[in-house]
PDB file of C-alpha atoms in Angstrom:
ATOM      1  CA  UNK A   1      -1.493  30.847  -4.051  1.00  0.00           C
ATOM      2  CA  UNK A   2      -2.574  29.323  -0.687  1.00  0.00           C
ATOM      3  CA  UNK A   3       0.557  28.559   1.889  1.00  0.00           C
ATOM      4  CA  UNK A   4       0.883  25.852   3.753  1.00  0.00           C
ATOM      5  CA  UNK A   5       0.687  27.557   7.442  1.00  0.00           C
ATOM      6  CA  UNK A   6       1.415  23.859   9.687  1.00  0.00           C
ATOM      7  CA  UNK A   7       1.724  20.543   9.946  1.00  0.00           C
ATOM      8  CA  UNK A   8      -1.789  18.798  11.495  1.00  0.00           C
ATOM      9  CA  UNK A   9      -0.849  15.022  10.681  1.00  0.00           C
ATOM     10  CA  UNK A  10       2.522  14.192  10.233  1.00  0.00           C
ATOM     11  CA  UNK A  11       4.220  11.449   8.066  1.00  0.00           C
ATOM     12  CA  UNK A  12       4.933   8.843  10.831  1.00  0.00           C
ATOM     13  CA  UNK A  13       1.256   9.594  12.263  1.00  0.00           C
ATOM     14  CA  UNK A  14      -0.186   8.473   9.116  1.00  0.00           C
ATOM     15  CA  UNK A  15       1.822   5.554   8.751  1.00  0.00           C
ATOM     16  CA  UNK A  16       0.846   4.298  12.020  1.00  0.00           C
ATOM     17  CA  UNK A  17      -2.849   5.269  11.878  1.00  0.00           C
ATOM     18  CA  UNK A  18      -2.783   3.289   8.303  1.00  0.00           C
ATOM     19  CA  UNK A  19      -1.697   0.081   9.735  1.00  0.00           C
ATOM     20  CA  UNK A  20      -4.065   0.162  12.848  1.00  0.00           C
ATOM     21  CA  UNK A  21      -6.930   0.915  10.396  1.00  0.00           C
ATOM     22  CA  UNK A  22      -5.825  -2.052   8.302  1.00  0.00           C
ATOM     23  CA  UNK A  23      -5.612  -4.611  11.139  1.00  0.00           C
ATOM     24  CA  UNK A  24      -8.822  -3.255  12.454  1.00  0.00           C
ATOM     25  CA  UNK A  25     -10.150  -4.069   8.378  1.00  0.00           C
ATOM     26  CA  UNK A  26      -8.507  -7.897   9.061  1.00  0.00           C
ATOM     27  CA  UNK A  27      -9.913  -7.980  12.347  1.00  0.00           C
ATOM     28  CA  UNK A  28     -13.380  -8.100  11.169  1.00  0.00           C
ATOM     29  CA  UNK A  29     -13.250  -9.274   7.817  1.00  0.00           C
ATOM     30  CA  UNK A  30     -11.137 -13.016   9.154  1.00  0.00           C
ATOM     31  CA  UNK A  31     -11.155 -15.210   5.966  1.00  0.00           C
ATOM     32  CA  UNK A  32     -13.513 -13.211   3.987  1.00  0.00           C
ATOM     33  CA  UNK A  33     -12.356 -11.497   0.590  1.00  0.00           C
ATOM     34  CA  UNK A  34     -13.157  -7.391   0.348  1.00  0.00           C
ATOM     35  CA  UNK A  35     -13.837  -4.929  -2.305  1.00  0.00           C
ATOM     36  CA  UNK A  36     -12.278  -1.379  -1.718  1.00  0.00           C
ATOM     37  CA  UNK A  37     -13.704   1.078  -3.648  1.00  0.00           C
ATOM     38  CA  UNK A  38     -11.472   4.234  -3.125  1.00  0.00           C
ATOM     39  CA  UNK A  39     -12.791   7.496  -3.984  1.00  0.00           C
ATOM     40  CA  UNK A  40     -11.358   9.966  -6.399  1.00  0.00           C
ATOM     41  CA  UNK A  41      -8.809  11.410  -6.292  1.00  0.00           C
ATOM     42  CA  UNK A  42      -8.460  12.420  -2.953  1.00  0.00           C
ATOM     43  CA  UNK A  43      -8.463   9.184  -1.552  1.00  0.00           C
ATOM     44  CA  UNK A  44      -5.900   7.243  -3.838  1.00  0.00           C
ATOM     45  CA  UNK A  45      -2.811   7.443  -1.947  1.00  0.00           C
ATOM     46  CA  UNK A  46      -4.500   6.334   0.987  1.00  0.00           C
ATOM     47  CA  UNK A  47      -6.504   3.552  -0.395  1.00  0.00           C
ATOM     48  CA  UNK A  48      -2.729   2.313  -1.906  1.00  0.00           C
ATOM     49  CA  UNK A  49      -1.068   2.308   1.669  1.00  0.00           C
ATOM     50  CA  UNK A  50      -3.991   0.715   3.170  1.00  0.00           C
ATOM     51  CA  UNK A  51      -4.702  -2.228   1.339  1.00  0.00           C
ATOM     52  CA  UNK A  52      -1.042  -3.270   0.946  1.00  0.00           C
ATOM     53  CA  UNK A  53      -1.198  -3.550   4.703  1.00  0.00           C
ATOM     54  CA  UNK A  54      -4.428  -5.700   4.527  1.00  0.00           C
ATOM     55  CA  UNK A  55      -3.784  -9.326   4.934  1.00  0.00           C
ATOM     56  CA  UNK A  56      -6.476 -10.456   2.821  1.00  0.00           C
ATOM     57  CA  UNK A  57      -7.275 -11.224  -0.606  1.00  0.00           C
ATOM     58  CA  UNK A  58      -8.597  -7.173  -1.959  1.00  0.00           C
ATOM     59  CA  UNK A  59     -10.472  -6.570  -5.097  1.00  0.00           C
ATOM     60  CA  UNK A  60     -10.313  -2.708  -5.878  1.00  0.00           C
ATOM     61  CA  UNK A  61     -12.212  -0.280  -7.934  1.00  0.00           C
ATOM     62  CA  UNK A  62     -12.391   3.620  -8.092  1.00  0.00           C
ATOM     63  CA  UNK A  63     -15.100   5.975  -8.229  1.00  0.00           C
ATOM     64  CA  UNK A  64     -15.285   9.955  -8.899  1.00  0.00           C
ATOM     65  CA  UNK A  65     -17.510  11.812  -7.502  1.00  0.00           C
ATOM     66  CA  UNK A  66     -18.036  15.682  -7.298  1.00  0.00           C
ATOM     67  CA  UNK A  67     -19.824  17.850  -4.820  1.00  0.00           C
ATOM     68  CA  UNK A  68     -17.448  20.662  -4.956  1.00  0.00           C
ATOM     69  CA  UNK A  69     -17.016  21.374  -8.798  1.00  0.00           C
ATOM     70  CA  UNK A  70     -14.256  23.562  -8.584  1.00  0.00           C
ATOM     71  CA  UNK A  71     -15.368  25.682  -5.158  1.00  0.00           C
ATOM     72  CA  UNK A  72     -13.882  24.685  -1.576  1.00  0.00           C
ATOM     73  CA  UNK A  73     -17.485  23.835  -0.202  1.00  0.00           C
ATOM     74  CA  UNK A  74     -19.777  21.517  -1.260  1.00  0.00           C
ATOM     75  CA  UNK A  75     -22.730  22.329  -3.217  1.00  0.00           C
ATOM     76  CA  UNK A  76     -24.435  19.184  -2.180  1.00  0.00           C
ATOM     77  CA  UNK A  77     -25.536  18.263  -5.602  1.00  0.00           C
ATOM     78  CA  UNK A  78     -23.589  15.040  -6.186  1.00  0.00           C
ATOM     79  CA  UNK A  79     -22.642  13.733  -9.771  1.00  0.00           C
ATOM     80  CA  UNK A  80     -20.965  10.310 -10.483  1.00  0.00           C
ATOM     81  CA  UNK A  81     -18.104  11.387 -12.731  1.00  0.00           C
ATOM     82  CA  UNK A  82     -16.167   7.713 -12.549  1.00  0.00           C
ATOM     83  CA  UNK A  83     -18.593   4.637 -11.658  1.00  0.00           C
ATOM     84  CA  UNK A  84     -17.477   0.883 -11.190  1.00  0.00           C
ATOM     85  CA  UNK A  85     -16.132  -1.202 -13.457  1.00  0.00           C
ATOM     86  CA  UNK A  86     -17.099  -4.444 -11.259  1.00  0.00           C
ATOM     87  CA  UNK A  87     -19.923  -5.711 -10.233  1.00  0.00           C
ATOM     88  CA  UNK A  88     -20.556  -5.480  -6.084  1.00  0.00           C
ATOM     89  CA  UNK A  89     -23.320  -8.146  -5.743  1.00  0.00           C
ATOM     90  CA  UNK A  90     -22.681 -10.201  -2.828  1.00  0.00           C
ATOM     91  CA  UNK A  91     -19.278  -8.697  -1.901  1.00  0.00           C
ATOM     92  CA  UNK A  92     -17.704  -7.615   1.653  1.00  0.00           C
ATOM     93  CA  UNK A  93     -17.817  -3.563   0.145  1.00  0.00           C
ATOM     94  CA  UNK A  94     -15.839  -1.262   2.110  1.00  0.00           C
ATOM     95  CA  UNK A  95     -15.705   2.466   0.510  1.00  0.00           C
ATOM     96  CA  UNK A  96     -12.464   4.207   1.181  1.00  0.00           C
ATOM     97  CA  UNK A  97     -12.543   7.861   1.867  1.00  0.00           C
ATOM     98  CA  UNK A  98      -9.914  10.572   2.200  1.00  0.00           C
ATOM     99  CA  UNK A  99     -11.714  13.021   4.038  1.00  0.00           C
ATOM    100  CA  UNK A 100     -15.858  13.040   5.217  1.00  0.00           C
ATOM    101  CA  UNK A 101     -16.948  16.598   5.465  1.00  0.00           C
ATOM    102  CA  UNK A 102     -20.415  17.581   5.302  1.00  0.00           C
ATOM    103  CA  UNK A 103     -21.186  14.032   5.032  1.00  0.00           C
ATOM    104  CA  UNK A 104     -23.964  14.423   1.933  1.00  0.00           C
ATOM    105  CA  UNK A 105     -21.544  13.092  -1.118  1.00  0.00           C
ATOM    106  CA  UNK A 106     -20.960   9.635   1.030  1.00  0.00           C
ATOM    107  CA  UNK A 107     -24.861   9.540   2.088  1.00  0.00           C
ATOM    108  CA  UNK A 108     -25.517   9.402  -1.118  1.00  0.00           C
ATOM    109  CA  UNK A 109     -22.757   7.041  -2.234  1.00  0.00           C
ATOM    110  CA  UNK A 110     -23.518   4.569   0.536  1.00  0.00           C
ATOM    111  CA  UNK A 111     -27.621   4.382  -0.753  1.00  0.00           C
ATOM    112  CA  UNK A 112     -26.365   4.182  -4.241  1.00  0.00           C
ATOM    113  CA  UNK A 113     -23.717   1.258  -3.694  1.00  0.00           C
ATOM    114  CA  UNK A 114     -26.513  -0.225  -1.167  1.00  0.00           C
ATOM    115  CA  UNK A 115     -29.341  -0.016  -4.412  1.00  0.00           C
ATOM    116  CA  UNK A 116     -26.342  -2.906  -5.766  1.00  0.00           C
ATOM    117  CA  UNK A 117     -26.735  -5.782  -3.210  1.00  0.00           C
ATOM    118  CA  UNK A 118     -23.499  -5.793  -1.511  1.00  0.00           C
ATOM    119  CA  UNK A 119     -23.322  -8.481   0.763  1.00  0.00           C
ATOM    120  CA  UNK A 120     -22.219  -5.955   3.650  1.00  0.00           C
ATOM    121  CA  UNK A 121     -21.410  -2.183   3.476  1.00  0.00           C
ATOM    122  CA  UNK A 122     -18.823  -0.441   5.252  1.00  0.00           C
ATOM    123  CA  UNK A 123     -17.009   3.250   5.425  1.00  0.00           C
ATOM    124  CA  UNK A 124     -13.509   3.759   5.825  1.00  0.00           C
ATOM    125  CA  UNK A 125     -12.141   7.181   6.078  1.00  0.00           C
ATOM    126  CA  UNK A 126      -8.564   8.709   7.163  1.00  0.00           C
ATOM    127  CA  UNK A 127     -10.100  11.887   8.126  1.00  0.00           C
ATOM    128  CA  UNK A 128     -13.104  13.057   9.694  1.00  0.00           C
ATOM    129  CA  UNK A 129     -14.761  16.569  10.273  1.00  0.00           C
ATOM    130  CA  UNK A 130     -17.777  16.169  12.072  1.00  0.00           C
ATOM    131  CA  UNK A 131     -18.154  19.926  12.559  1.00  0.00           C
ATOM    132  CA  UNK A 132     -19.238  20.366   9.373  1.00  0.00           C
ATOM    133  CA  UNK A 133     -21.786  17.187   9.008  1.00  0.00           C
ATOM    134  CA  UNK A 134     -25.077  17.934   7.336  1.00  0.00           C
ATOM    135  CA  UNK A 135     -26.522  14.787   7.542  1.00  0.00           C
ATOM    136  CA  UNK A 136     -26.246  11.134   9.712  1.00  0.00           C
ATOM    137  CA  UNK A 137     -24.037   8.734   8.652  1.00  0.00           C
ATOM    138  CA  UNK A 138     -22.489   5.493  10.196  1.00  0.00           C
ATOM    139  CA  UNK A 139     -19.063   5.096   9.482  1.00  0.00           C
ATOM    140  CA  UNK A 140     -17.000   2.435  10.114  1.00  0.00           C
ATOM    141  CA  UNK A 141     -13.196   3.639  10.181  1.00  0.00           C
ATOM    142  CA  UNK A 142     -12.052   6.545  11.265  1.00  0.00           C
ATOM    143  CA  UNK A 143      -8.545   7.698  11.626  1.00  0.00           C
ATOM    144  CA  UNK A 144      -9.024  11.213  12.885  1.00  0.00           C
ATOM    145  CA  UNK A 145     -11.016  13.644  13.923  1.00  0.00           C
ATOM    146  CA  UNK A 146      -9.757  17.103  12.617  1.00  0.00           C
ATOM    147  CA  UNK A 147     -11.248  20.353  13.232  1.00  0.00           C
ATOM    148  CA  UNK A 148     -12.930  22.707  10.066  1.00  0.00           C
ATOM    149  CA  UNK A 149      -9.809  24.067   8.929  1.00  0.00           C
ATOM    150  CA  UNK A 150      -8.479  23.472   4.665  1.00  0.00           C
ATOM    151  CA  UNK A 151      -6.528  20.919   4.420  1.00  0.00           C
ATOM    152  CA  UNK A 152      -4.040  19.421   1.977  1.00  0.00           C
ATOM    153  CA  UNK A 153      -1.510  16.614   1.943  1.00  0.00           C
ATOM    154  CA  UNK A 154      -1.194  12.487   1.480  1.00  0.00           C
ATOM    155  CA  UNK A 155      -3.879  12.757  -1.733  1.00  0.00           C
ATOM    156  CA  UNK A 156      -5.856  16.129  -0.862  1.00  0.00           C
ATOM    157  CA  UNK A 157      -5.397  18.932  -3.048  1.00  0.00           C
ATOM    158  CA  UNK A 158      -6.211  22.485  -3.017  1.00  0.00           C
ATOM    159  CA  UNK A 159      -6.914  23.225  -6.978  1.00  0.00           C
ATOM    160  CA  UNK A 160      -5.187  20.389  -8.037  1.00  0.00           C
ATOM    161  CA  UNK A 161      -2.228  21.038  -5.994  1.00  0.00           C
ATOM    162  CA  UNK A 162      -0.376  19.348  -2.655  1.00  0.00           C
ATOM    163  CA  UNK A 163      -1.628  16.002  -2.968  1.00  0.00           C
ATOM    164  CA  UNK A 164       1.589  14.583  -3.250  1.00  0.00           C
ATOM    165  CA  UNK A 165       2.784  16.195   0.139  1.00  0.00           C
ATOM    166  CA  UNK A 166       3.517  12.857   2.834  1.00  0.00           C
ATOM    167  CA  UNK A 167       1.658  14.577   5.200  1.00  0.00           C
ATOM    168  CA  UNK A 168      -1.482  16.300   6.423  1.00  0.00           C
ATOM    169  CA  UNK A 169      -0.721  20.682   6.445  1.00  0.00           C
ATOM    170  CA  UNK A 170      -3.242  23.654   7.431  1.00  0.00           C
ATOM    171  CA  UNK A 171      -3.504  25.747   4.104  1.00  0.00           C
ATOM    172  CA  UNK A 172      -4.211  29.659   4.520  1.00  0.00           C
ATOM    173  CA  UNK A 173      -7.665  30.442   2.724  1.00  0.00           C
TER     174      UNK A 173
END
């Protein structure tokens, strides 16, 4: 069983790093309707504290997608386990990730959902490792920058386990 070993992002951190992000979102999107899509799983409480604090009118859909199977690195091979159940086609898209890693599942994502006409495409994510990038990728939100340690906490899980912790913790490996 891994052990949480500290606290990286607290509760009140989060909180506060949500509602910037979701002015930010406001900021640029004045009088326009978005589409979230919020990736699975990991994402979902995030994606649910964010757009409540987004003072515009929200569509939302999920995807699932897998890089990791059930490893703690990504294989890079990326299946779509969970696709849309709306159509994107001339929409203000903004894809809502927990955590961008080695960057290759959201590369390919971001061509995929860009093969479907949005009107504009944009990346939202609470956490970022850069560290560990394998490929380019423009993203749009970022809350923070976090070193390459395991994570877990506010949607993350280790094995299916921890997402339901209200913050960000440092797991042993």
């Amino acid at each position: 069983m891994h052990k949480i070993t500290e606290v990286l992002i607290s509760e009140s951190e989060l909180m506060e790093k949500v509602e910037e992000m979701a002015k930010a979102i406001e900021n640029d999107y004045k009088g326009e309707d978005i589409f979230i899509i919020g990736v699975l799983k990991g994402a979902c409480v995030f994606v649910s504290d964010l757009m409540r604090k987004i003072n515009l009118n929200v569509e939302l859909d999920f995807m699932s997608v897998s890089s990791y199977g059930k490893s703690t690195k990504s294989s890079g091979v990326v299946k779509i386990l969970k696709d849309l159940d709306l159509e994107i086609e001339n929409k203000h898209v903004i894809i809502v990730e927990d955590i961008i890693d080695t960057g290759l599942t959201l590369k390919y994502l971001t061509e995929n959902l860009r093969s479907r006409n949005p009107k504009s495409l944009k990346v939202c994510t609470l956490l970022d490792k850069p560290d560990r990038r394998k490929c380019h990728l423009d993203v749009d939100y970022i809350g923070f920058t976090i070193p390459d340690r395991f994570i877990v906490g506010y949607g993350i899980d280790c094995a299916e386990m921890y997402r339901n912790l209200p913050f960000i913790g440092i797991v042993s490996e």
